[in-house]
């Protein structure tokens, strides 16, 4: 596994061609551009798969939801498997309320999200 620290506050790891972006703490409009770069970079580079790990996220605002949807659409257009691990975090419930859980590939745990992209 390779660890990368390309974006402040986010950690990116690569294991067997699958990129996992770990997003601890608060994700808001100030951190959304970094998250966008961390997710879309590997998608555009043709990664074997991309997982957004939001299990450690304590707050998430609507700008971040837009980034998650954009990453989902770009991944689909490029044929890159993409999944989100949201668990019971501050992310899962708002996504459910907004109905985005019916669009986005949400999983409770990182291992389940990774298994989905390895599919």
mmCIF file of C-alpha atoms in Angstrom:
data_model
loop_
_atom_site.group_PDB
_atom_site.id
_atom_site.type_symbol
_atom_site.label_atom_id
_atom_site.label_comp_id
_atom_site.label_asym_id
_atom_site.label_seq_id
_atom_site.Cartn_x
_atom_site.Cartn_y
_atom_site.Cartn_z
ATOM 1 C CA UNK A 1 0.000 0.000 0.000
ATOM 2 C CA UNK A 2 1.217 3.468 -0.851
ATOM 3 C CA UNK A 3 0.312 6.461 1.324
ATOM 4 C CA UNK A 4 0.039 9.922 -0.195
ATOM 5 C CA UNK A 5 -0.655 13.218 1.547
ATOM 6 C CA UNK A 6 -1.458 15.449 -1.402
ATOM 7 C CA UNK A 7 -4.292 17.493 0.061
ATOM 8 C CA UNK A 8 -4.284 19.163 3.494
ATOM 9 C CA UNK A 9 -6.503 17.240 5.894
ATOM 10 C CA UNK A 10 -7.051 14.344 3.479
ATOM 11 C CA UNK A 11 -4.993 11.191 3.184
ATOM 12 C CA UNK A 12 -4.908 9.195 -0.007
ATOM 13 C CA UNK A 13 -3.741 5.594 -0.125
ATOM 14 C CA UNK A 14 -3.324 3.310 -3.109
ATOM 15 C CA UNK A 15 -3.484 -0.451 -2.801
ATOM 16 C CA UNK A 16 -3.450 -2.690 -5.874
ATOM 17 C CA UNK A 17 -4.523 0.219 -8.084
ATOM 18 C CA UNK A 18 -7.489 1.183 -5.894
ATOM 19 C CA UNK A 19 -7.282 4.696 -4.475
ATOM 20 C CA UNK A 20 -8.907 5.428 -1.125
ATOM 21 C CA UNK A 21 -9.375 9.038 -0.067
ATOM 22 C CA UNK A 22 -9.701 9.252 3.736
ATOM 23 C CA UNK A 23 -11.638 12.326 4.865
ATOM 24 C CA UNK A 24 -11.545 12.773 8.645
ATOM 25 C CA UNK A 25 -13.070 15.699 10.477
ATOM 26 C CA UNK A 26 -15.198 18.405 8.953
ATOM 27 C CA UNK A 27 -15.782 18.711 5.232
ATOM 28 C CA UNK A 28 -17.130 22.069 4.182
ATOM 29 C CA UNK A 29 -16.857 24.559 1.348
ATOM 30 C CA UNK A 30 -13.244 25.315 2.284
ATOM 31 C CA UNK A 31 -12.183 21.663 1.986
ATOM 32 C CA UNK A 32 -14.456 20.747 -0.937
ATOM 33 C CA UNK A 33 -11.944 21.814 -3.641
ATOM 34 C CA UNK A 34 -9.269 19.586 -2.089
ATOM 35 C CA UNK A 35 -11.686 16.668 -1.910
ATOM 36 C CA UNK A 36 -12.688 17.266 -5.518
ATOM 37 C CA UNK A 37 -9.045 17.151 -6.596
ATOM 38 C CA UNK A 38 -8.329 14.067 -4.480
ATOM 39 C CA UNK A 39 -11.282 12.144 -5.994
ATOM 40 C CA UNK A 40 -11.258 13.355 -9.592
ATOM 41 C CA UNK A 41 -7.478 13.116 -10.053
ATOM 42 C CA UNK A 42 -7.389 9.314 -9.805
ATOM 43 C CA UNK A 43 -10.678 8.964 -11.702
ATOM 44 C CA UNK A 44 -9.315 10.982 -14.621
ATOM 45 C CA UNK A 45 -6.017 9.081 -14.439
ATOM 46 C CA UNK A 46 -7.887 5.788 -14.881
ATOM 47 C CA UNK A 47 -7.428 4.281 -11.431
ATOM 48 C CA UNK A 48 -8.622 0.699 -11.004
ATOM 49 C CA UNK A 49 -11.176 2.037 -8.524
ATOM 50 C CA UNK A 50 -11.779 4.963 -6.154
ATOM 51 C CA UNK A 51 -13.230 4.877 -2.638
ATOM 52 C CA UNK A 52 -14.240 7.977 -0.683
ATOM 53 C CA UNK A 53 -13.802 7.057 2.991
ATOM 54 C CA UNK A 54 -16.142 9.343 4.928
ATOM 55 C CA UNK A 55 -16.428 7.071 7.969
ATOM 56 C CA UNK A 56 -14.369 9.540 10.015
ATOM 57 C CA UNK A 57 -16.169 12.634 8.756
ATOM 58 C CA UNK A 58 -17.882 14.554 11.553
ATOM 59 C CA UNK A 59 -19.600 17.241 9.448
ATOM 60 C CA UNK A 60 -20.415 17.518 5.769
ATOM 61 C CA UNK A 61 -22.066 20.402 3.927
ATOM 62 C CA UNK A 62 -23.858 20.613 0.598
ATOM 63 C CA UNK A 63 -20.765 21.630 -1.380
ATOM 64 C CA UNK A 64 -19.233 18.280 -0.483
ATOM 65 C CA UNK A 65 -22.375 16.444 -1.602
ATOM 66 C CA UNK A 66 -21.968 18.132 -4.986
ATOM 67 C CA UNK A 67 -18.377 16.876 -5.174
ATOM 68 C CA UNK A 68 -19.490 13.329 -4.340
ATOM 69 C CA UNK A 69 -22.096 13.420 -7.124
ATOM 70 C CA UNK A 70 -19.605 14.910 -9.597
ATOM 71 C CA UNK A 71 -17.088 12.165 -8.786
ATOM 72 C CA UNK A 72 -19.801 9.525 -9.224
ATOM 73 C CA UNK A 73 -20.765 10.881 -12.642
ATOM 74 C CA UNK A 74 -17.171 11.275 -13.830
ATOM 75 C CA UNK A 75 -16.269 7.776 -12.615
ATOM 76 C CA UNK A 76 -19.244 6.307 -14.461
ATOM 77 C CA UNK A 77 -18.392 8.174 -17.643
ATOM 78 C CA UNK A 78 -14.811 6.893 -17.513
ATOM 79 C CA UNK A 79 -15.643 3.359 -16.429
ATOM 80 C CA UNK A 80 -13.851 3.698 -13.084
ATOM 81 C CA UNK A 81 -15.560 1.870 -10.205
ATOM 82 C CA UNK A 82 -16.395 4.313 -7.398
ATOM 83 C CA UNK A 83 -17.899 3.852 -3.950
ATOM 84 C CA UNK A 84 -18.450 5.851 -0.781
ATOM 85 C CA UNK A 85 -17.999 4.500 2.733
ATOM 86 C CA UNK A 86 -20.287 6.638 4.880
ATOM 87 C CA UNK A 87 -21.126 4.358 7.791
ATOM 88 C CA UNK A 88 -23.319 5.920 10.412
ATOM 89 C CA UNK A 89 -21.356 9.143 10.138
ATOM 90 C CA UNK A 90 -22.561 12.678 9.746
ATOM 91 C CA UNK A 91 -22.642 11.964 6.012
ATOM 92 C CA UNK A 92 -25.012 9.013 5.657
ATOM 93 C CA UNK A 93 -28.090 10.579 7.243
ATOM 94 C CA UNK A 94 -28.045 13.841 5.225
ATOM 95 C CA UNK A 95 -27.515 11.831 2.023
ATOM 96 C CA UNK A 96 -30.572 9.757 2.919
ATOM 97 C CA UNK A 97 -32.658 12.845 3.677
ATOM 98 C CA UNK A 98 -31.685 14.364 0.325
ATOM 99 C CA UNK A 99 -32.407 11.110 -1.497
ATOM 100 C CA UNK A 100 -28.826 10.881 -2.729
ATOM 101 C CA UNK A 101 -28.512 7.443 -1.158
ATOM 102 C CA UNK A 102 -30.600 6.196 -4.105
ATOM 103 C CA UNK A 103 -28.066 7.619 -6.577
ATOM 104 C CA UNK A 104 -24.684 7.241 -4.928
ATOM 105 C CA UNK A 105 -22.978 3.901 -4.202
ATOM 106 C CA UNK A 106 -23.018 4.098 -0.381
ATOM 107 C CA UNK A 107 -21.588 1.478 1.949
ATOM 108 C CA UNK A 108 -21.416 1.293 5.735
ATOM 109 C CA UNK A 109 -17.738 0.310 5.909
ATOM 110 C CA UNK A 110 -14.564 0.927 3.944
ATOM 111 C CA UNK A 111 -14.019 -2.790 3.344
ATOM 112 C CA UNK A 112 -17.498 -3.082 1.804
ATOM 113 C CA UNK A 113 -16.877 -0.056 -0.437
ATOM 114 C CA UNK A 114 -13.537 -1.491 -1.512
ATOM 115 C CA UNK A 115 -15.119 -4.867 -2.266
ATOM 116 C CA UNK A 116 -17.718 -3.082 -4.410
ATOM 117 C CA UNK A 117 -15.064 -1.382 -6.572
ATOM 118 C CA UNK A 118 -13.014 -4.568 -6.840
ATOM 119 C CA UNK A 119 -16.171 -6.328 -8.087
#
